[in-house]
Coordinates of C-alpha atoms and ligand atoms in Angstrom, one line a residue:
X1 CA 9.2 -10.2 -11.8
X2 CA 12.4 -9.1 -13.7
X3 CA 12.8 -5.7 -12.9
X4 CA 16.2 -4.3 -12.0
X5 CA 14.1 -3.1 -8.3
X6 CA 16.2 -4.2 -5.6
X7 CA 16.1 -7.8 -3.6
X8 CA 12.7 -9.5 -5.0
X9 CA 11.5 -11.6 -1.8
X10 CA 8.7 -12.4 -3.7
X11 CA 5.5 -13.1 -1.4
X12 CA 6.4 -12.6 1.9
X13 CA 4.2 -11.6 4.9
X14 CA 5.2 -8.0 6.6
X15 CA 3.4 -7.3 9.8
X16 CA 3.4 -3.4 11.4
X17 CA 5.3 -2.6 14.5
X18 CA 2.3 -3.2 17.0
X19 CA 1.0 -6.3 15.2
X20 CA -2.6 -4.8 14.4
X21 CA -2.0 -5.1 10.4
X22 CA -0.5 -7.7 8.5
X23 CA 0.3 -7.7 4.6
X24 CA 0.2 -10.8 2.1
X25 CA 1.8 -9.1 -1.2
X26 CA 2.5 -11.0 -3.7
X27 CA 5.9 -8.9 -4.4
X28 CA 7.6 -6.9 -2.0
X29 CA 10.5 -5.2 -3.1
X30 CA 13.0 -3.1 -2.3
X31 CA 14.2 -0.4 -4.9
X32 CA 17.3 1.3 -5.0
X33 CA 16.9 4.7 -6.8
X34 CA 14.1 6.9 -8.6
X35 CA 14.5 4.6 -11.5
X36 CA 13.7 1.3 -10.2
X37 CA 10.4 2.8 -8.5
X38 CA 9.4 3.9 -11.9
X39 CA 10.1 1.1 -13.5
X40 CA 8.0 -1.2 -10.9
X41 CA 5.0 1.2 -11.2
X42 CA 5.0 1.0 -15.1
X43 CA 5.3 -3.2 -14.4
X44 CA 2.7 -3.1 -11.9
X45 CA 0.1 -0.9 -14.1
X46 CA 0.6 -3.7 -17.3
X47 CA -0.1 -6.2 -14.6
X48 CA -3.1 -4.9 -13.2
X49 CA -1.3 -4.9 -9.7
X50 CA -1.5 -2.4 -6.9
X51 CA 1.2 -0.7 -5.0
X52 CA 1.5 0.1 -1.3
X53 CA 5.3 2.2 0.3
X54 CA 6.2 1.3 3.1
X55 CA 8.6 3.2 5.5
X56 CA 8.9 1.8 9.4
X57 CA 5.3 -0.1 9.3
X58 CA 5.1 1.8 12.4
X59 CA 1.4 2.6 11.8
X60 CA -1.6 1.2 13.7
X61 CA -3.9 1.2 11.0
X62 CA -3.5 -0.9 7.5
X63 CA -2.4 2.1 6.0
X64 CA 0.2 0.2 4.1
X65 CA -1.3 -3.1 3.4
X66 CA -0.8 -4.5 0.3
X67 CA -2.4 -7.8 -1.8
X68 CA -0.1 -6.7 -4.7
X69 CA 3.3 -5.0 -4.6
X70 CA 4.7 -3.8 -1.2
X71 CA 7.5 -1.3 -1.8
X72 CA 9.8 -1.1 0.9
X73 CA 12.0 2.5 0.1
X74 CA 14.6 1.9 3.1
X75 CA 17.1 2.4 0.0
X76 CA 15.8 5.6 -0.8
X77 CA 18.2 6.9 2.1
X78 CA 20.1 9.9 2.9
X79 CA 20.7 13.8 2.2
X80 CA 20.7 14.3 -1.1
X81 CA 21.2 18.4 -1.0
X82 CA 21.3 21.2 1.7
X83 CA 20.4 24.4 0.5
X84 CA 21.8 27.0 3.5
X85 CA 18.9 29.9 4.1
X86 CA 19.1 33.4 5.0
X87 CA 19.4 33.8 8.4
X88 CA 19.9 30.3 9.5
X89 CA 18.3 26.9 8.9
X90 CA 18.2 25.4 5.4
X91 CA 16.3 23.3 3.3
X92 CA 17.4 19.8 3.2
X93 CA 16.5 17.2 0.6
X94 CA 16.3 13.8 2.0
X95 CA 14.9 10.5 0.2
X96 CA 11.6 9.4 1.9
X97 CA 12.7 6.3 3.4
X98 CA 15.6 7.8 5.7
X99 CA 14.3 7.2 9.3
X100 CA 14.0 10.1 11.3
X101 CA 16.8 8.8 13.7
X102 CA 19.5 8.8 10.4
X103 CA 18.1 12.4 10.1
X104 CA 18.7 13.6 13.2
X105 CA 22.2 12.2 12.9
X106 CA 22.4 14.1 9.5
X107 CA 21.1 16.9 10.6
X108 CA 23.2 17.6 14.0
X109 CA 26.5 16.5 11.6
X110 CA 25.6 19.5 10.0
X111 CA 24.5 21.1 12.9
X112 CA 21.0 21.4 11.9
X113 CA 17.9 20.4 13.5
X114 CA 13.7 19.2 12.9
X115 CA 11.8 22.3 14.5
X116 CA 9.7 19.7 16.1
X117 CA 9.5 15.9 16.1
X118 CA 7.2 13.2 17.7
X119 CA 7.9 11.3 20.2
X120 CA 9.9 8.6 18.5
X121 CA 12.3 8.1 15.3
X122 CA 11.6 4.8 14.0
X123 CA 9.5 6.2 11.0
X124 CA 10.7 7.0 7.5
X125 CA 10.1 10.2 6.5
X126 CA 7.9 9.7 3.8
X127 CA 5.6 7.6 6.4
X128 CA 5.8 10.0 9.0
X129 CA 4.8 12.8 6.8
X130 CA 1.8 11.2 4.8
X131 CA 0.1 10.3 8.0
X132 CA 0.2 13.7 9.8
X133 CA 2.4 12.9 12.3
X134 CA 2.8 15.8 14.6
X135 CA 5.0 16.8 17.8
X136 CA 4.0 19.1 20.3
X137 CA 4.1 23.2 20.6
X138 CA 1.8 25.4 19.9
X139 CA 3.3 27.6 18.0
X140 CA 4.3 24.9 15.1
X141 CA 2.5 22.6 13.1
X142 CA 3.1 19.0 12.5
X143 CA 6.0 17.5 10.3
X144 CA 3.7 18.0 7.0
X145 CA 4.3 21.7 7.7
X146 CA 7.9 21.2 7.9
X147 CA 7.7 19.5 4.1
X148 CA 8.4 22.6 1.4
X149 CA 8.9 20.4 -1.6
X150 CA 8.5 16.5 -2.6
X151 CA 9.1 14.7 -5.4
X152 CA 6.5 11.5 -6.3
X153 CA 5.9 8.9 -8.7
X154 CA 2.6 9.0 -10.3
X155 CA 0.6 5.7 -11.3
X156 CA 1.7 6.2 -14.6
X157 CA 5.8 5.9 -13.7
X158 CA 6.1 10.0 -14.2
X159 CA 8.3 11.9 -11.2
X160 CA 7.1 15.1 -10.2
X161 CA 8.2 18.1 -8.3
X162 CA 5.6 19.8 -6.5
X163 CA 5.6 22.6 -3.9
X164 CA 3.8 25.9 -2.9
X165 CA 4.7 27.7 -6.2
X166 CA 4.9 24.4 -8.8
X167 CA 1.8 22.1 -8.8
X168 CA 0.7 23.2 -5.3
X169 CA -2.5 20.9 -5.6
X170 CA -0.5 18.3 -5.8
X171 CA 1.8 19.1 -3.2
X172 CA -0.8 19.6 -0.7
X173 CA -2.4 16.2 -1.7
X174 CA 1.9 14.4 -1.4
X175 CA 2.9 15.7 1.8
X176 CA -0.3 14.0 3.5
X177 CA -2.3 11.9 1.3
X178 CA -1.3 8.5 3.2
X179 CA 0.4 7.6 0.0
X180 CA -2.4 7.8 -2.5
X181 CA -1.5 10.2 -5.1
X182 CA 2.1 8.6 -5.5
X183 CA 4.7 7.0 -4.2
X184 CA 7.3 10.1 -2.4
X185 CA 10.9 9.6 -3.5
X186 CA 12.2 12.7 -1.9
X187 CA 11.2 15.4 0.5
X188 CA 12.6 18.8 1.0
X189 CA 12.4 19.7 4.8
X190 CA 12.5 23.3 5.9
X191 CA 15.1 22.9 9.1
X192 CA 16.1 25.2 11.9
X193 CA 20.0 25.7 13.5
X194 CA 20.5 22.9 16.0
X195 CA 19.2 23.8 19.2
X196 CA 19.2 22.7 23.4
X197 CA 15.9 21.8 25.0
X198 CA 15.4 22.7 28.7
X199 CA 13.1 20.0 30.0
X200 CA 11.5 20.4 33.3
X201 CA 8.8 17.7 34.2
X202 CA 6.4 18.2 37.1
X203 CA 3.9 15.6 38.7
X204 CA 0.7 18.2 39.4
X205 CA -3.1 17.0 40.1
X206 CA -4.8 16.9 36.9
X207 CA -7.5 19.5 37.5
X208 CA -4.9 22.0 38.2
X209 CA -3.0 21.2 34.9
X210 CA -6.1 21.5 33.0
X211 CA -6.6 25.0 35.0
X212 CA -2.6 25.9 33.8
X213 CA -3.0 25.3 30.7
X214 CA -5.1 28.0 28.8
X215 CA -4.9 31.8 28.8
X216 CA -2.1 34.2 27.9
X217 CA -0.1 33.3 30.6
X218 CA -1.0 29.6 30.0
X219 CA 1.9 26.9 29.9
X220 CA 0.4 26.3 26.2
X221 CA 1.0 29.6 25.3
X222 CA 4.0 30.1 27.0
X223 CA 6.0 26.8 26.6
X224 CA 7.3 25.6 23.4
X225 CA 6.4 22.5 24.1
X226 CA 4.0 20.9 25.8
X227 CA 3.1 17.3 26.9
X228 CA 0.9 15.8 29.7
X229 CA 0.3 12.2 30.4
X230 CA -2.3 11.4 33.2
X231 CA -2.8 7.7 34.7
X232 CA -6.0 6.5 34.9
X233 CA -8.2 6.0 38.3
X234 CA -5.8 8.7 39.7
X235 CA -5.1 12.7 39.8
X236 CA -1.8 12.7 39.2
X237 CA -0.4 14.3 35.9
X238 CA 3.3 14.0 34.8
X239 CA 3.6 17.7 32.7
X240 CA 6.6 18.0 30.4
X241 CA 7.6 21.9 29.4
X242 CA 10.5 21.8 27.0
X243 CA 12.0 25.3 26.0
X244 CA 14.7 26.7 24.1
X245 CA 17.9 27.2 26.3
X246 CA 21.3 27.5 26.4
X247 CA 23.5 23.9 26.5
X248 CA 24.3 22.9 29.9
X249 CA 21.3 25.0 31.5
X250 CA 20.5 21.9 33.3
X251 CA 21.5 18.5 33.9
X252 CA 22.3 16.0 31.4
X253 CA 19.6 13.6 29.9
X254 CA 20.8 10.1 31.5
X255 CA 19.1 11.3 35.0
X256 CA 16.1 11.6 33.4
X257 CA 16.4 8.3 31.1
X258 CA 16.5 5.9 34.1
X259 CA 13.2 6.7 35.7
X260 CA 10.7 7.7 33.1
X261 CA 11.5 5.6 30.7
X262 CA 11.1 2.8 33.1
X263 CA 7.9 3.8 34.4
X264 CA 6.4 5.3 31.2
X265 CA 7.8 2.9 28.6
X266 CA 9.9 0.4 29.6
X267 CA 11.2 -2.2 31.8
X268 CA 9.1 -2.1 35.1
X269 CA 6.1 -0.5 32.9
X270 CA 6.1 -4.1 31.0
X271 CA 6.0 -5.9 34.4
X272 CA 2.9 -3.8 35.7
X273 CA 1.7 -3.8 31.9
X274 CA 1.5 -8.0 32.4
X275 CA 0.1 -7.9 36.1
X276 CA -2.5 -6.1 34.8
X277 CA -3.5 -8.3 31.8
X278 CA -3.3 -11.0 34.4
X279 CA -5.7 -9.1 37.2
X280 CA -7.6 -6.6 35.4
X281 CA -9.1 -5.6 38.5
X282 CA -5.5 -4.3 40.1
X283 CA -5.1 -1.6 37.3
X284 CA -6.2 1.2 39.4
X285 CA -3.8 0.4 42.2
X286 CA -1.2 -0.5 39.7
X287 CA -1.5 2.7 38.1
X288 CA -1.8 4.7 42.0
X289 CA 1.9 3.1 42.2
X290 CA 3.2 4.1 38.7
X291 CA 2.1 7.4 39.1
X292 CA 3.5 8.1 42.6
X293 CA 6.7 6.8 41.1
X294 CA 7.0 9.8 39.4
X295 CA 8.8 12.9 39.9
X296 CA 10.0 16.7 39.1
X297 CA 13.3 16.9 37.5
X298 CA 15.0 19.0 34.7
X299 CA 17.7 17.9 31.9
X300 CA 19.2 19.6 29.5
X301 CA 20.3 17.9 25.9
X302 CA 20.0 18.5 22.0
X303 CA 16.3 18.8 20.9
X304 CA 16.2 15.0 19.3
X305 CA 17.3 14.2 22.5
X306 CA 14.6 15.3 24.3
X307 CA 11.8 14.7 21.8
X308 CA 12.3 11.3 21.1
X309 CA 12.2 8.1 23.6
X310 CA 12.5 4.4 23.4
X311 CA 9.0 2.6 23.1
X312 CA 9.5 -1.1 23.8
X313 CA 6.2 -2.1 25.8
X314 CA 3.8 -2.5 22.5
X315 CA 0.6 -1.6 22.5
X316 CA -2.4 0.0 20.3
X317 CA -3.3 3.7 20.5
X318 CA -5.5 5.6 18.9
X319 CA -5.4 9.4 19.0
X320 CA -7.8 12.4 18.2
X321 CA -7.4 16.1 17.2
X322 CA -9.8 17.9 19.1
X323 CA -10.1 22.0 18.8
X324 CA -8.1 23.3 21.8
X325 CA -11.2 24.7 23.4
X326 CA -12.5 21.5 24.2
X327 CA -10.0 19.9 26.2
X328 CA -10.6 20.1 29.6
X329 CA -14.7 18.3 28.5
X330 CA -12.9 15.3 26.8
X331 CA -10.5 14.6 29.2
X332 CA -13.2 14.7 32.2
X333 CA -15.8 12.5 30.2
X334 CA -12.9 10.1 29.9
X335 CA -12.1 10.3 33.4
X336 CA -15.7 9.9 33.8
X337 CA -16.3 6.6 31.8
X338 CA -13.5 5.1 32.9
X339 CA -14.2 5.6 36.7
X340 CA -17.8 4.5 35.6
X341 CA -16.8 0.9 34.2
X342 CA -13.7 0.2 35.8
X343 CA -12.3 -0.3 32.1
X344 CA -8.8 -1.6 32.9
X345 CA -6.2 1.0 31.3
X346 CA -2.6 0.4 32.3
X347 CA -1.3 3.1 30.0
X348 CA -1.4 6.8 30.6
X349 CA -3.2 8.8 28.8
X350 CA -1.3 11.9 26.4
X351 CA -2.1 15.1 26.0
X352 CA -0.3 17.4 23.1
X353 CA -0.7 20.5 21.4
X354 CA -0.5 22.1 18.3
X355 CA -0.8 25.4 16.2
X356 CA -3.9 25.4 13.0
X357 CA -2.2 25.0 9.8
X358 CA -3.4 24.6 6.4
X359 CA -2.3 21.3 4.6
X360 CA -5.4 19.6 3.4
X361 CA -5.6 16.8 5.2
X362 CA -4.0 18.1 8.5
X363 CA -5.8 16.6 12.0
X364 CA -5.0 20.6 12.6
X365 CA -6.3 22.0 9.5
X366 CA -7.5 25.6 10.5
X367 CA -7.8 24.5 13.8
X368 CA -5.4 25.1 17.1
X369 CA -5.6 21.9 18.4
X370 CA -5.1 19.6 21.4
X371 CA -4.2 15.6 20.8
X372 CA -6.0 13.1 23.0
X373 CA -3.7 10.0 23.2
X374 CA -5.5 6.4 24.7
X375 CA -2.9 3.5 24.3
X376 CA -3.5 -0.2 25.5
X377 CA -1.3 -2.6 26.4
X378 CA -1.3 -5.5 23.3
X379 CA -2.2 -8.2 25.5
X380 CA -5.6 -6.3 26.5
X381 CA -8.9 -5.8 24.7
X382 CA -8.4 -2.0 23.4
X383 CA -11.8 -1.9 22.0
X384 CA -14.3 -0.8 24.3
X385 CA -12.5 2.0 25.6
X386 CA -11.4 3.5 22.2
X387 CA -15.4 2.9 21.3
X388 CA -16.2 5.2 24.3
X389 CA -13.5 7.6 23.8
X390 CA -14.3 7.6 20.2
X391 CA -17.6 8.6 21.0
X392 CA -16.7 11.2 23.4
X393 CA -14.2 13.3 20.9
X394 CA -17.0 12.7 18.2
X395 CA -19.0 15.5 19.8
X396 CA -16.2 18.0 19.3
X397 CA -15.9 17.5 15.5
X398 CA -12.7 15.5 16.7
X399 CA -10.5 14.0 13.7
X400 CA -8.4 10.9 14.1
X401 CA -4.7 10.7 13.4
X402 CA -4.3 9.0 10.2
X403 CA -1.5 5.9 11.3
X404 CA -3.5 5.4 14.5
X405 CA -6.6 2.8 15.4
X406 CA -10.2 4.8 14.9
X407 CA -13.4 3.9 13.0
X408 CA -14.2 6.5 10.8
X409 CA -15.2 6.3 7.4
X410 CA -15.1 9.0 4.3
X411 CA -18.3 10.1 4.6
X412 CA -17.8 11.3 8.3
X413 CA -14.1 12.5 7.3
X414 CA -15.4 14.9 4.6
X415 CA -17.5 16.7 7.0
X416 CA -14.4 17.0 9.3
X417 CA -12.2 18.3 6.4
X418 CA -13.3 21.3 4.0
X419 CA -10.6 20.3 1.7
X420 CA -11.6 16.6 1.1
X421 CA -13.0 17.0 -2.1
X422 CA -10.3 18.8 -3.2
X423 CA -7.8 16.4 -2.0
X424 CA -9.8 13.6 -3.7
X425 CA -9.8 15.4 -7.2
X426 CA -6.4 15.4 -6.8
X427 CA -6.3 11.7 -6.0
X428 CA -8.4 10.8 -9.1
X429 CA -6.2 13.0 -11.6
X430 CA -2.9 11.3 -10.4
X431 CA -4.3 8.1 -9.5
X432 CA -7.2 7.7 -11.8
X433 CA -7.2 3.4 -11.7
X434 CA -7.0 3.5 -8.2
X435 CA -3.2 1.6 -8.1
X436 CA -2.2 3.2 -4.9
X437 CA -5.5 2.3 -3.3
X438 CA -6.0 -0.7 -0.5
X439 CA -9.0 -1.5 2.1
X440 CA -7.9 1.4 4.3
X441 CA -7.5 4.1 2.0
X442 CA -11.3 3.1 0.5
X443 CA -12.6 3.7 4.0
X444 CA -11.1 6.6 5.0
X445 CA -10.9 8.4 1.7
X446 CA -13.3 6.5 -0.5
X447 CA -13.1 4.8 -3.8
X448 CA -11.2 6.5 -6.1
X449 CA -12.9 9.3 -8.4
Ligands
LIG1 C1 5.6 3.6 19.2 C2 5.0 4.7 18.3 C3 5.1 6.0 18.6 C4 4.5 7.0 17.8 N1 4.7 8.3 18.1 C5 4.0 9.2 17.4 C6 4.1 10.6 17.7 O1 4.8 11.0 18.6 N2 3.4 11.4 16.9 C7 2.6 11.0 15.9 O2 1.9 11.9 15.3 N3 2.6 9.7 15.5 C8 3.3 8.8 16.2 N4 3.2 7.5 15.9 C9 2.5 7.2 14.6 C10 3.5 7.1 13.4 O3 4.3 8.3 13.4 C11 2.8 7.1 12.1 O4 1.9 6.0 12.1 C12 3.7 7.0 10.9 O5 3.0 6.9 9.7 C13 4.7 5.9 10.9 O6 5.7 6.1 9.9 P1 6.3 4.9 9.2 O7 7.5 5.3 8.4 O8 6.4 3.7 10.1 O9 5.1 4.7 8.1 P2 4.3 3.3 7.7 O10 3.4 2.9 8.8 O11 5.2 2.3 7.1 O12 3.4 4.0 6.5 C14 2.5 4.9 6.8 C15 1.7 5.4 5.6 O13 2.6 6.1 4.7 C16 2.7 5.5 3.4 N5 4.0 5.7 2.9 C17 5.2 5.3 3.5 N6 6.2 5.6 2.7 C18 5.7 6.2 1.6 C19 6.3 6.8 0.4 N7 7.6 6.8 0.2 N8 5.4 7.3 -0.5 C20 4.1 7.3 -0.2 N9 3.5 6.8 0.8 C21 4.3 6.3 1.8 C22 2.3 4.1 3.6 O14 1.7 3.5 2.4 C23 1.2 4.2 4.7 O15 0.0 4.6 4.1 C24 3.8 6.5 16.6 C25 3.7 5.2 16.3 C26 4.3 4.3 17.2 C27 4.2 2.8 16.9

């Protein structure tokens, strides 16, 4: 093509992070400003060609598969405004494909901070966002909550602003619409004065953590955040309670960096990650060693700090919202089926939190929720146990996190989702030929219209 848009690499194969999706576009491009994105979009509509974003491919599903024009927005990078607020905080307007590690960096310069953040900082925010990616705490919602304004490129090249009070369909249908009403050039993020996390991590048995966990005086309700990863064939459960503190009310973070991210992530975690692909049958014991290898500490540091580790064992995960309620049932039918079958499961398995909110397409839509995390290791069949775990969240009206591995199609999403057919009006009036569309999207959200 001619466009001015960036480096044409013409065709060129793109595979996501953990090697579950690959894409065969025939363009994939790399635009350098508003502009150029328009001007590919009006191209791409004369040609009859679709259009997939891409931010850190660091989704599980084919979310951003293309067969036509994969556009790759790492040039859309940056602050582009900072808007101080009463009392603190400020709203910052950032171009969707700055990574959420160049934002932190940003943001601390400026000594401002995400309220919340997953539990990495590979992903563009644009990506992040329009697959609901989420943190934990149960007093805040996901990152799409943090979103007050974005600006997006419809299928016929026009940029809009949307937020609450402007076009607030279409903002609810930008900020998490998996990239099917537009393509996001900027986002406004509402963010908070940078702040210290206390972390304090304990090893408990797991049927005392799920016992802690509820109730006013609850670690949920009383931490402000929240995250529990439980091994497999055992009872031990590593809990992490991060507060709000004063710097240097603890110890710094490279204590803690050695040892967990060497038996949760890393180094020794790939060794006992390949011993079990090699002899299935040693998992359990494997994971009886890994989980005695943990222990209580605390560490202090800035909140990205803490939120956000290194992830260099790949794998496949798929995760499910399920109301708050119903925790302590899903976790002990897993526990069940997978002391039942033996299934080999190296990895731990995650527990987060958070508060209801009301973006559309939210896993937390009106609903306080609790995130059930199953990862496998990339060399092991993942299938079976996300088929039983898939069934087991099913009967708690569990919804699946958009960028993660599940099987659900439209029809079963609407019922999860009282705003589906809104969103999808939305989708049809700014995407009426379907442009943004690929195999995923048609599953999970239908044809378009
Ligand atoms: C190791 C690892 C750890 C993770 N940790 C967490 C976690 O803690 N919490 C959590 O909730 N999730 C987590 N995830 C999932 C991840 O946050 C999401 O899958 C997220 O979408 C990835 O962002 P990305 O920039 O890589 O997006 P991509 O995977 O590149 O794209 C995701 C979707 O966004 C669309 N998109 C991208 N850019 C744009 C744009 N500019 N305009 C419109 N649409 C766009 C794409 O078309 C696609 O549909 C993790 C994933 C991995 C691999």
């Amino acid at each position: 093509m001619t466009t001015t848009a960036g480096r044409a690499r013409g065709a060129a194969t793109w595979r996501n992070w953990s090697g579950t999706a690959t894409s065969h576009a025939q363009h994939h491009l790399r635009p350098r400003d508003t502009a150029d994105v328009v001007r590919v979009v009006r191209w791409a509509a004369r040609e009859g060609l679709r259009v997939r974003a891409v931010g850190g491919g660091h989704s599980f599903t084919a979310a951003a598969v293309t067969d036509g024009v994969l556009l790759d927005l790492d040039r859309l990078a940056g602050v582009e405004g900072v808007e101080p607020q009463p009392g603190g905080g400020a709203l910052v307007t950032v171009g969707a494909g700055t990574r959420l590690h160049a934002l932190n960096r940003e943001l601390a310069a400026r000594g401002l901070a995400m309220e919340n953040l997953g539990d990495i900082d590979r992903q563009s925010v644009a990506g992040a966002v329009s697959t609901g990616t989420h943190g934990t705490g149960a007093r805040l919602g996901g990152l799409a909550t943090q979103v007050v304004g974005v600006r997006v490129v419809g299928s016929d090249g026009t940029v809009r602003e949307a937020d609450a009070g402007r076009d607030p369909a279409l903002f609810q249908a930008a900020r998490l619409g998996l990239g099917t009403v537009g393509i996001l050039v900027a986002l406004t993020l509402r963010v908070v004065p940078a702040f210290t996390l206390r972390a304090r991590e304990e090893v408990h048995d797991l049927a005392d953590v799920l016992d802690r966990l509820e109730g006013p005086d609850g670690w949920v309700a009383t931490t402000d955040h929240v995250d529990l990863y439980w091994f497999p064939f055992t009872h031990r459960a590593l809990v992490k309670r991060n507060h709000r503190a004063e710097p240097g009310s603890g110890p710094s973070l490279a204590v803690r960096r050695r040892l967990e991210d060497e038996v949760l992530q890393n180094g020794a975690f790939e060794l006992t990650n390949r011993v079990a692909a090699a002899v299935p049958r040693a998992v359990p014991a494997l994971n009886a060693v890994a989980a005695r290898a943990l222990t209580d500490r605390t560490y202090c540091a800035p909140s990205a700090d803490v939120f956000v580790t290194r992830r260099r064992v790949v794998f496949r995960e798929m995760e499910y919202a399920v109301p708050r309620a119903a925790l302590r049932d899903v976790v002990g039918e897993i526990d069940a089926w997978l002391r039942r079958t033996r299934e080999p499961v190296p990895f731990p398995v995650e527990v987060r939190f958070t508060a209801a909110d009301d973006v559309w397409l939210s896993t937390a839509h009106r609903r306080e929720s609790a995130y059930v995390a199953v990862h496998q290791y990339h060399r092991m069949p993942h299938e079976r146990y996300f088929d039983a775990v898939e069934a087991i969240v099913a009967q708690v009206d569990g919804r699946p996190h958009w960028g993660k591995l599940h099987g659900l199609d439209a029809e079963r999403l609407a019922g999860l989702y009282p705003r589906f057919e809104d969103f999808r009006a939305v989708r049809a009036e700014h995407d009426p030929t379907g442009m943004f569309r690929n195999d995923y999207t048609d599953r999970v959200l239908g044809p378009v219209g």
